[in-house]
XYZ file of C-alpha atoms in Angstrom:
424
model
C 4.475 23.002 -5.633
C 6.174 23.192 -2.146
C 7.360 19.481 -0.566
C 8.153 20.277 3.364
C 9.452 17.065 4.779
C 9.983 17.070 9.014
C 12.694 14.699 10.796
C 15.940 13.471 11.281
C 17.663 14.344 8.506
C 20.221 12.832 7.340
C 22.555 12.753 4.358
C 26.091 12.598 2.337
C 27.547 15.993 1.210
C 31.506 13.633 0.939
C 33.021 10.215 1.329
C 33.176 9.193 4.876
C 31.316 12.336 6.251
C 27.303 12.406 7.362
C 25.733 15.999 8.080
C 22.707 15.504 10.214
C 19.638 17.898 11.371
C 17.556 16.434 13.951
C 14.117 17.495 13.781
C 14.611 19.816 10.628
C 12.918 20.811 7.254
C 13.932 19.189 4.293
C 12.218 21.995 1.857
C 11.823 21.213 -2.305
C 10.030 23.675 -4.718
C 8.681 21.776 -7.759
C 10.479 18.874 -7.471
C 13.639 20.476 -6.206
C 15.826 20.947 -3.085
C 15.839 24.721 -1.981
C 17.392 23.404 1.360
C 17.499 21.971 4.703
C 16.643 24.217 7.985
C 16.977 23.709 11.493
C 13.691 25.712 11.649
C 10.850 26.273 9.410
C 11.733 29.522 7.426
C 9.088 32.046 7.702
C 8.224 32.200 4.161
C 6.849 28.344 4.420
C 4.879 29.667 7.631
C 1.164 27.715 6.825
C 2.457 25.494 4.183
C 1.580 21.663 4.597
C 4.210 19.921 6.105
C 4.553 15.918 6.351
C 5.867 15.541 10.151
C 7.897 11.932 10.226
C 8.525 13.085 13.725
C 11.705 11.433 15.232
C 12.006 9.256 11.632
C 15.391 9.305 10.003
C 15.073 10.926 6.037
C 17.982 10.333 4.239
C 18.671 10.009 0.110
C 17.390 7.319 -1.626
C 19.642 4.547 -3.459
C 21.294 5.137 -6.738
C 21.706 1.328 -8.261
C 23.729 1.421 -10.678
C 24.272 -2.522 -12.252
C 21.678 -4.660 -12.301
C 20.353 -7.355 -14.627
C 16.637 -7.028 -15.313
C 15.620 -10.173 -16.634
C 17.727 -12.182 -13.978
C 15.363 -10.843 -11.390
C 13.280 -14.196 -11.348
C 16.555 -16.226 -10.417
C 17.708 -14.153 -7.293
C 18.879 -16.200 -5.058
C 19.539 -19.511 -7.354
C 22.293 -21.274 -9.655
C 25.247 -19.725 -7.007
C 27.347 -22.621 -7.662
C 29.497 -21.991 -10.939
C 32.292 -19.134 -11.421
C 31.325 -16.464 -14.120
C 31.643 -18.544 -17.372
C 30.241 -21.091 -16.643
C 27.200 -19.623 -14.701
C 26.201 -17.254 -17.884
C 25.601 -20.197 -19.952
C 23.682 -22.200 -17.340
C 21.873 -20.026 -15.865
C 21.544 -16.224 -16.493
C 21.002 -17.234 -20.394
C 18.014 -19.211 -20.825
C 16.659 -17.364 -18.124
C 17.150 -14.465 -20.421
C 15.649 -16.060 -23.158
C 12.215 -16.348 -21.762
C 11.966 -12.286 -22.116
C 11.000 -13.255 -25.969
C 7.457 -13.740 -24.245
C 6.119 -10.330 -23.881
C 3.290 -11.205 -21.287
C 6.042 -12.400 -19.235
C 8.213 -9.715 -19.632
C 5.288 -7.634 -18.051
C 4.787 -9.287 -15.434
C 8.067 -9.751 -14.134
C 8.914 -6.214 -14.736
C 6.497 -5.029 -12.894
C 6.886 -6.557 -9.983
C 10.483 -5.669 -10.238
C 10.133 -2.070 -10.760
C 7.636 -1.957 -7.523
C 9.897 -3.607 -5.611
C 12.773 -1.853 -6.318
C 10.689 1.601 -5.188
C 9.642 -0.477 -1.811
C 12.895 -1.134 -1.156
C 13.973 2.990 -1.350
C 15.726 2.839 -4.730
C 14.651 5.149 -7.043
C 17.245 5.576 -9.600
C 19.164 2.531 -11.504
C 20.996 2.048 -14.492
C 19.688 -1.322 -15.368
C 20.338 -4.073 -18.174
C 17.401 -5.827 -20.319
C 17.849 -8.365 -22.487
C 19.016 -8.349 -26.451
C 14.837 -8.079 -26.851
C 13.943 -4.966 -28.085
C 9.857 -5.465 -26.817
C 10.998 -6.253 -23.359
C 13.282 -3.492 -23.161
C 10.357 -1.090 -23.900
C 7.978 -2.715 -21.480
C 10.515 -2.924 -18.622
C 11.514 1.042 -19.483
C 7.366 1.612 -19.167
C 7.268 -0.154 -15.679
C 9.526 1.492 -14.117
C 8.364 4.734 -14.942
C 4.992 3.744 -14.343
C 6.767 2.469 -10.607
C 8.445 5.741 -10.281
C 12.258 4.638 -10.707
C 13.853 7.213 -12.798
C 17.277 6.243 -14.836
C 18.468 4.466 -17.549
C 17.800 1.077 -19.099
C 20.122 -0.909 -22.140
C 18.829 -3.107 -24.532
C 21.457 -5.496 -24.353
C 23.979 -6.328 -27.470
C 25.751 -9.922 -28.164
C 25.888 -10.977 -31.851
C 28.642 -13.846 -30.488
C 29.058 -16.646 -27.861
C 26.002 -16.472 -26.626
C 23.763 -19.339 -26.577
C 23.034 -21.081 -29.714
C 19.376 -21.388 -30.120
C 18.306 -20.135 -26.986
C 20.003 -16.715 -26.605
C 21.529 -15.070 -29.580
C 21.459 -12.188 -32.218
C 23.083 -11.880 -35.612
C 24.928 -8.630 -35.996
C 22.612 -6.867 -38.271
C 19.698 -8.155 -36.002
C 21.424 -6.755 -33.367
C 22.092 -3.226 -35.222
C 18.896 -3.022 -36.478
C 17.314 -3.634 -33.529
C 19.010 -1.366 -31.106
C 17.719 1.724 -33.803
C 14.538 0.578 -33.770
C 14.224 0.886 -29.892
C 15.747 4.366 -29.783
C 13.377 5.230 -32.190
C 10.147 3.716 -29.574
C 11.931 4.423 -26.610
C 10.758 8.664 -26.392
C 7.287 8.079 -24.999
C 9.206 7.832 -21.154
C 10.315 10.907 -19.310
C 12.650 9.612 -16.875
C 13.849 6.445 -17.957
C 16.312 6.929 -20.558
C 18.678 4.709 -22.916
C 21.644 3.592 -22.502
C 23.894 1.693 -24.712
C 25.141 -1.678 -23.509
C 27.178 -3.860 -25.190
C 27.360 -6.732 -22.948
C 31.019 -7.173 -22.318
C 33.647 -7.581 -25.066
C 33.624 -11.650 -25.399
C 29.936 -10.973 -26.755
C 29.728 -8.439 -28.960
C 31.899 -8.303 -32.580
C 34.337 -5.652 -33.623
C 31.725 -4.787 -36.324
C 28.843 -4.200 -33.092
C 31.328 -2.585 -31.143
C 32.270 0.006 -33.727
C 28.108 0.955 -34.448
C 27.968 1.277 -31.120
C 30.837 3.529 -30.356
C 29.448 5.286 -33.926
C 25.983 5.735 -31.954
C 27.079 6.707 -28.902
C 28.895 9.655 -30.286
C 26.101 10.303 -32.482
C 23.339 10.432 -30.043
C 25.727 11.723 -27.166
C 24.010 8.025 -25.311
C 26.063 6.818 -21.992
C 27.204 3.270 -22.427
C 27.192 0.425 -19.684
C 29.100 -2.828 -19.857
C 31.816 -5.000 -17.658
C 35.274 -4.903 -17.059
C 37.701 -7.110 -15.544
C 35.217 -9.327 -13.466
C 36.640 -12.449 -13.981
C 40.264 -14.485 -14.778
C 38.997 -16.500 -16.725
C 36.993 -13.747 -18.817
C 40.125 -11.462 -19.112
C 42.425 -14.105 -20.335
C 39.976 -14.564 -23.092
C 39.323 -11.276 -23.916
C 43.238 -11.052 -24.298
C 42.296 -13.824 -26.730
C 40.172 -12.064 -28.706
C 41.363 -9.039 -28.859
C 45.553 -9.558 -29.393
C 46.157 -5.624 -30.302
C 44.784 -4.938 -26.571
C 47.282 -4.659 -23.760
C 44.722 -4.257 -21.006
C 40.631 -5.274 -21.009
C 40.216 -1.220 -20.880
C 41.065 -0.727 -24.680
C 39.002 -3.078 -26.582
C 36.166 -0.294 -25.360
C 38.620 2.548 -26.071
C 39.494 1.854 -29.280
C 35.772 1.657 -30.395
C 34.875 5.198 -28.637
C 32.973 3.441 -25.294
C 35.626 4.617 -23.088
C 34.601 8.237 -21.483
C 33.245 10.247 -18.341
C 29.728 8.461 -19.416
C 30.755 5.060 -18.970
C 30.147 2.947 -16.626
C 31.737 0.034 -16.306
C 30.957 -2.988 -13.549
C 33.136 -4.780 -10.857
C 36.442 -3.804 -12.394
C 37.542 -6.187 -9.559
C 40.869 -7.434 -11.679
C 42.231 -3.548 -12.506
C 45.769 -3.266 -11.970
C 46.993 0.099 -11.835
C 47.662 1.461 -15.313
C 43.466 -0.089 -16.151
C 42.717 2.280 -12.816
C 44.695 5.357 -14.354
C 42.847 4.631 -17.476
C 39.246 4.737 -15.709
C 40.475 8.134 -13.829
C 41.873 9.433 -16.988
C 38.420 9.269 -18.810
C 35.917 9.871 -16.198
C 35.042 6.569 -16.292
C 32.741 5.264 -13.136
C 33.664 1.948 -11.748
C 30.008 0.455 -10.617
C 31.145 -2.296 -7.262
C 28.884 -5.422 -7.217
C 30.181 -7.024 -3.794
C 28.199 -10.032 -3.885
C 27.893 -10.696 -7.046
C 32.083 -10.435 -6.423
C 32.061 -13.176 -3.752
C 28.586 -15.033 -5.277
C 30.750 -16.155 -8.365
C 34.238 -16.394 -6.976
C 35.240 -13.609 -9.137
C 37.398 -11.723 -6.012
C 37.088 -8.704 -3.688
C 38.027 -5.108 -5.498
C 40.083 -2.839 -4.815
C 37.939 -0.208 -3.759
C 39.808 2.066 -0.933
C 42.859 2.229 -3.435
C 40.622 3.240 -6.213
C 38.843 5.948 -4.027
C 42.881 7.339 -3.068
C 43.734 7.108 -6.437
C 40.915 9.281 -7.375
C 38.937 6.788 -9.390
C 35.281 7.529 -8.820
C 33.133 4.758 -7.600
C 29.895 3.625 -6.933
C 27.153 0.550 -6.241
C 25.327 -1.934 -7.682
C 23.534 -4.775 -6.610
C 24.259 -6.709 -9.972
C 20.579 -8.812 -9.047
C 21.010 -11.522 -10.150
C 25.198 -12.652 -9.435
C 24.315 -10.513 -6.462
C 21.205 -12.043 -4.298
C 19.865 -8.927 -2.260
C 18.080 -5.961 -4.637
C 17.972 -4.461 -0.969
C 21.087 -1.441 -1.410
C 20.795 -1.537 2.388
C 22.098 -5.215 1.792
C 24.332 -4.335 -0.757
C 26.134 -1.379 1.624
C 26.677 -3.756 4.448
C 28.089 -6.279 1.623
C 30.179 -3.351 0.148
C 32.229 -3.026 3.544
C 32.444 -6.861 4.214
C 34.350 -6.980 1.019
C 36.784 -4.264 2.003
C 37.278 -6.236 5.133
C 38.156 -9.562 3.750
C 40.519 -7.528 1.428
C 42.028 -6.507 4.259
C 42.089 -9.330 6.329
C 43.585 -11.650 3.282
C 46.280 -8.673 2.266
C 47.623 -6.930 5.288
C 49.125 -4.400 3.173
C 45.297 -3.105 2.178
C 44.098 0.197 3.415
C 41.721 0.316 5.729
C 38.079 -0.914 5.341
C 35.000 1.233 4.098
C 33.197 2.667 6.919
C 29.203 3.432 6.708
C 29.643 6.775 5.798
C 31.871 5.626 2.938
C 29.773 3.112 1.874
C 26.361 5.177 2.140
C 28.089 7.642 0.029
C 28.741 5.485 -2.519
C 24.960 3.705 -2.234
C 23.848 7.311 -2.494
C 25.347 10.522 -3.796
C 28.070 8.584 -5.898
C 25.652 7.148 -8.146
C 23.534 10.842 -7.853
C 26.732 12.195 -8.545
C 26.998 10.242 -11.928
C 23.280 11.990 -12.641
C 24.792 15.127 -12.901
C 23.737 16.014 -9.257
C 25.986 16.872 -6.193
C 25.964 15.344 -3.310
C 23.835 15.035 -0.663
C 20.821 16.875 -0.291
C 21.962 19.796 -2.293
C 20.218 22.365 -3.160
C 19.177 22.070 -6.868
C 18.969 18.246 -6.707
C 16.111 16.787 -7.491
C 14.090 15.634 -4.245
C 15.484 11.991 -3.996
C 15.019 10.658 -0.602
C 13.175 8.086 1.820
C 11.320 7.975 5.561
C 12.998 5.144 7.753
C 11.325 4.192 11.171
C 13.207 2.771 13.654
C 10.872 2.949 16.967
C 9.976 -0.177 17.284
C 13.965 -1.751 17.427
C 15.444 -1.742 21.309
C 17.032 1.349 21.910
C 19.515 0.677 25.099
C 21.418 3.905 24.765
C 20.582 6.915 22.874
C 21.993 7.086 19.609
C 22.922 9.737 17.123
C 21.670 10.282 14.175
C 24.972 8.527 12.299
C 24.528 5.511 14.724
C 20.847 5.198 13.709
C 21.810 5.331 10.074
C 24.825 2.479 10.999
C 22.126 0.039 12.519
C 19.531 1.007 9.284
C 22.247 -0.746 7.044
C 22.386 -4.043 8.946
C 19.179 -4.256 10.715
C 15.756 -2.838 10.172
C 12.493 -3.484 12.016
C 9.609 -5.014 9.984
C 8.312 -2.186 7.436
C 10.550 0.412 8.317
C 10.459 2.058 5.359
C 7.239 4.648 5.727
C 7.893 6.896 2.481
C 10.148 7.152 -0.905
C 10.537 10.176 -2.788
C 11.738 10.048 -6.570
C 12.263 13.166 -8.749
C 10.176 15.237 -6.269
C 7.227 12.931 -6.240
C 5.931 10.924 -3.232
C 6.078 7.268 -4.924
C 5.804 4.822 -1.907
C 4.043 5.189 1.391
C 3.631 2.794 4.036
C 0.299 1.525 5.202
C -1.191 2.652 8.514
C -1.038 0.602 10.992
């Protein structure tokens, strides 16, 4: 099957640099790029093209941290540093995912808007419910998000009688999903312990035992918070540095991902370079919860690869349009609080990392590359004031902090056309 897309393209081939084609061919055979043309080659000559005219199609968002079942408290309980906010809020609201009827419902409705909003490939936390985690893997294949989804692990300090797991519970159960979890074909486990305070050395060792086993990726959190590092140090005396208590249990490699990160000192950062591993930046979830700003220009010259999440629901916008425009706010009030900072993220940094840095950790290159899997999304822009006539980088620029009402006309996800607009 031949996919002939017509417009403005646009897209991310490196950090900081946009390649444009106005009016060109984005071309995909069975799913897959082939390549972009400044004219229709004549090989395609009578082959059905879908003309976006002057639209802007660019890659669709790669989300790589975000809490499932918090998705019915976006925007709520903002008040409380980390901690404290886990146990008030993000836990019982966890809890109610024991209720399977509910679990569908708000799963779908997440999954659909997730693909309405352009993002088509996540790497998502459930909850420690095993049925859940099987519905919300269903929904968003059924939606047409592609990725990976965790049943989430915490046999300790959770919340007694509302949200907990024993250890063998929690063994047990995470086999028994792996076992149900082969009907989907593009939503894929992942293991996630949920960070070290709630998961026991016994968990943490079947899980590094697993991983290896099954060759699974593993997702979990990293030096978000003070308050949570002091007390991993705590819990975990033989540990220099937050890094090793997933190290030492064989989490730590170039399948990891690991969120916010925004406490790394420099030796934690060579650690994460050393193994591969891919820091996932949640900006507001950062600023949401007092947990700080990270240091993401010096991880991106050390060499530390990076990407975005929207980290729903610490973080209040699902929108990755949001969450790029929050992304370079945060490397401006670094800099603005710490003169000594690099420079901020521009939009072509940040769009890279909303983009091909998370496509990137898919095994895909940047960009639209040819052999990537057609990932991409129509954005209209006609009906916005246009005083001057602006580029193709400069349309992309406003995209990220302003959009007219139902810009977005199409999404694209493995090759498949999973969103259109209405006509008007």
């Amino acid at each position: 099957m031949t996919t002939i897309l017509k417009g403005c393209i646009v897209s991310a081939p490196a950090l900081g640099r946009l390649e444009t084609t106005e009016h060109g061919y984005l071309i995909a055979e069975n799913g897959h790029i082939t390549g972009i043309y400044p004219v229709l080659p004549e090989q395609y000559a009578g082959a059905p093209v879908e003309d976006y005219g002057d639209d802007l199609i660019v890659q669709s968002f790669a989300d790589l941290h975000l809490h499932a079942p918090q998705y019915p408290m976006l925007g709520t309980g903002m008040d409380l540093p980390l901690l404290d906010w886990l146990n008030t809020y993000a836990f019982p609201t966890e809890a109610r995912f024991a209720d399977t009827d509910y679990a569908r419902t708000v799963y779908r409705q997440l999954s659909r808007e997730l693909i309405a909003h352009g993002t088509t490939r996540v790497c998502m936390f459930s909850s420690l419910h095993t049925e859940a985690t099987l519905i919300l893997m269903e929904e968003l294949e059924r939606a047409g998000v592609t990725g990976y989804v965790g049943k989430v692990n915490m046999d300790r300090n959770g919340l007694p009688g509302v949200l907990e797991e024993t250890t063998e519970a929690s063994m047990r159960d995470t086999l028994r999903w792996l076992d149900r979890c082969q009907d989907t074909c593009r939503i894929h486990p992942i293991l996630t312990p949920r960070f070290t305070p709630s998961c026991t050395d016994k968990l943490m060792e079947f899980l590094g035992r697993l991983a290896a086993e099954r060759g699974l990726p593993v997702q979990s959190h990293l030096s978000e918070n003070r308050a949570e590092i002091q007390w991993v140090r705590e819990l975990h005396p033989d540990c220099e540095q937050y890094w090793e208590t997933y190290a030492k249990y064989g989490l730590w490699n170039d399948r990891t991902l690991m969120a916010h990160c925004v406490w790394s000192d420099e030796w934690e950062r060579q650690a994460m370079k050393n193994a591969g591993v891919t820091v996932v930046h949640c900006p507001d979830s950062n600023l949401n919860l007092c947990s700080g700003t990270a240091p993401v220009r010096t991880m991106l010259t050390e060499g530390v690869r990076v990407a975005l999440g929207s980290d729903i629901a610490g973080g209040d916008h699902l929108d990755m349009f949001d969450v790029t425009a929050a992304a370079i706010r945060a490397s401006k009030i670094r800099r603005m609080t710490d003169p000594a900072v690099p420079a901020p993220l521009t939009v072509a940094e940040a769009w890279y990392l909303a983009t091909s840095a998370g496509a990137e950790w898919f095994g895909e290159q940047p960009g639209f590359a040819p052999g990537n899997a057609l990932h991409a999304m129509v954005l209209s822009d006609s009906a916005l004031p246009h005083g001057k006539s602006l580029t193709p980088a400069q349309r992309l620029e406003r995209a990220v902090y302003r959009r007219q009402p139902n810009a977005l006309r199409a999404v694209y996800s493995a090759g498949r056309k999973v969103f259109e607009a209405p006509a008007d």
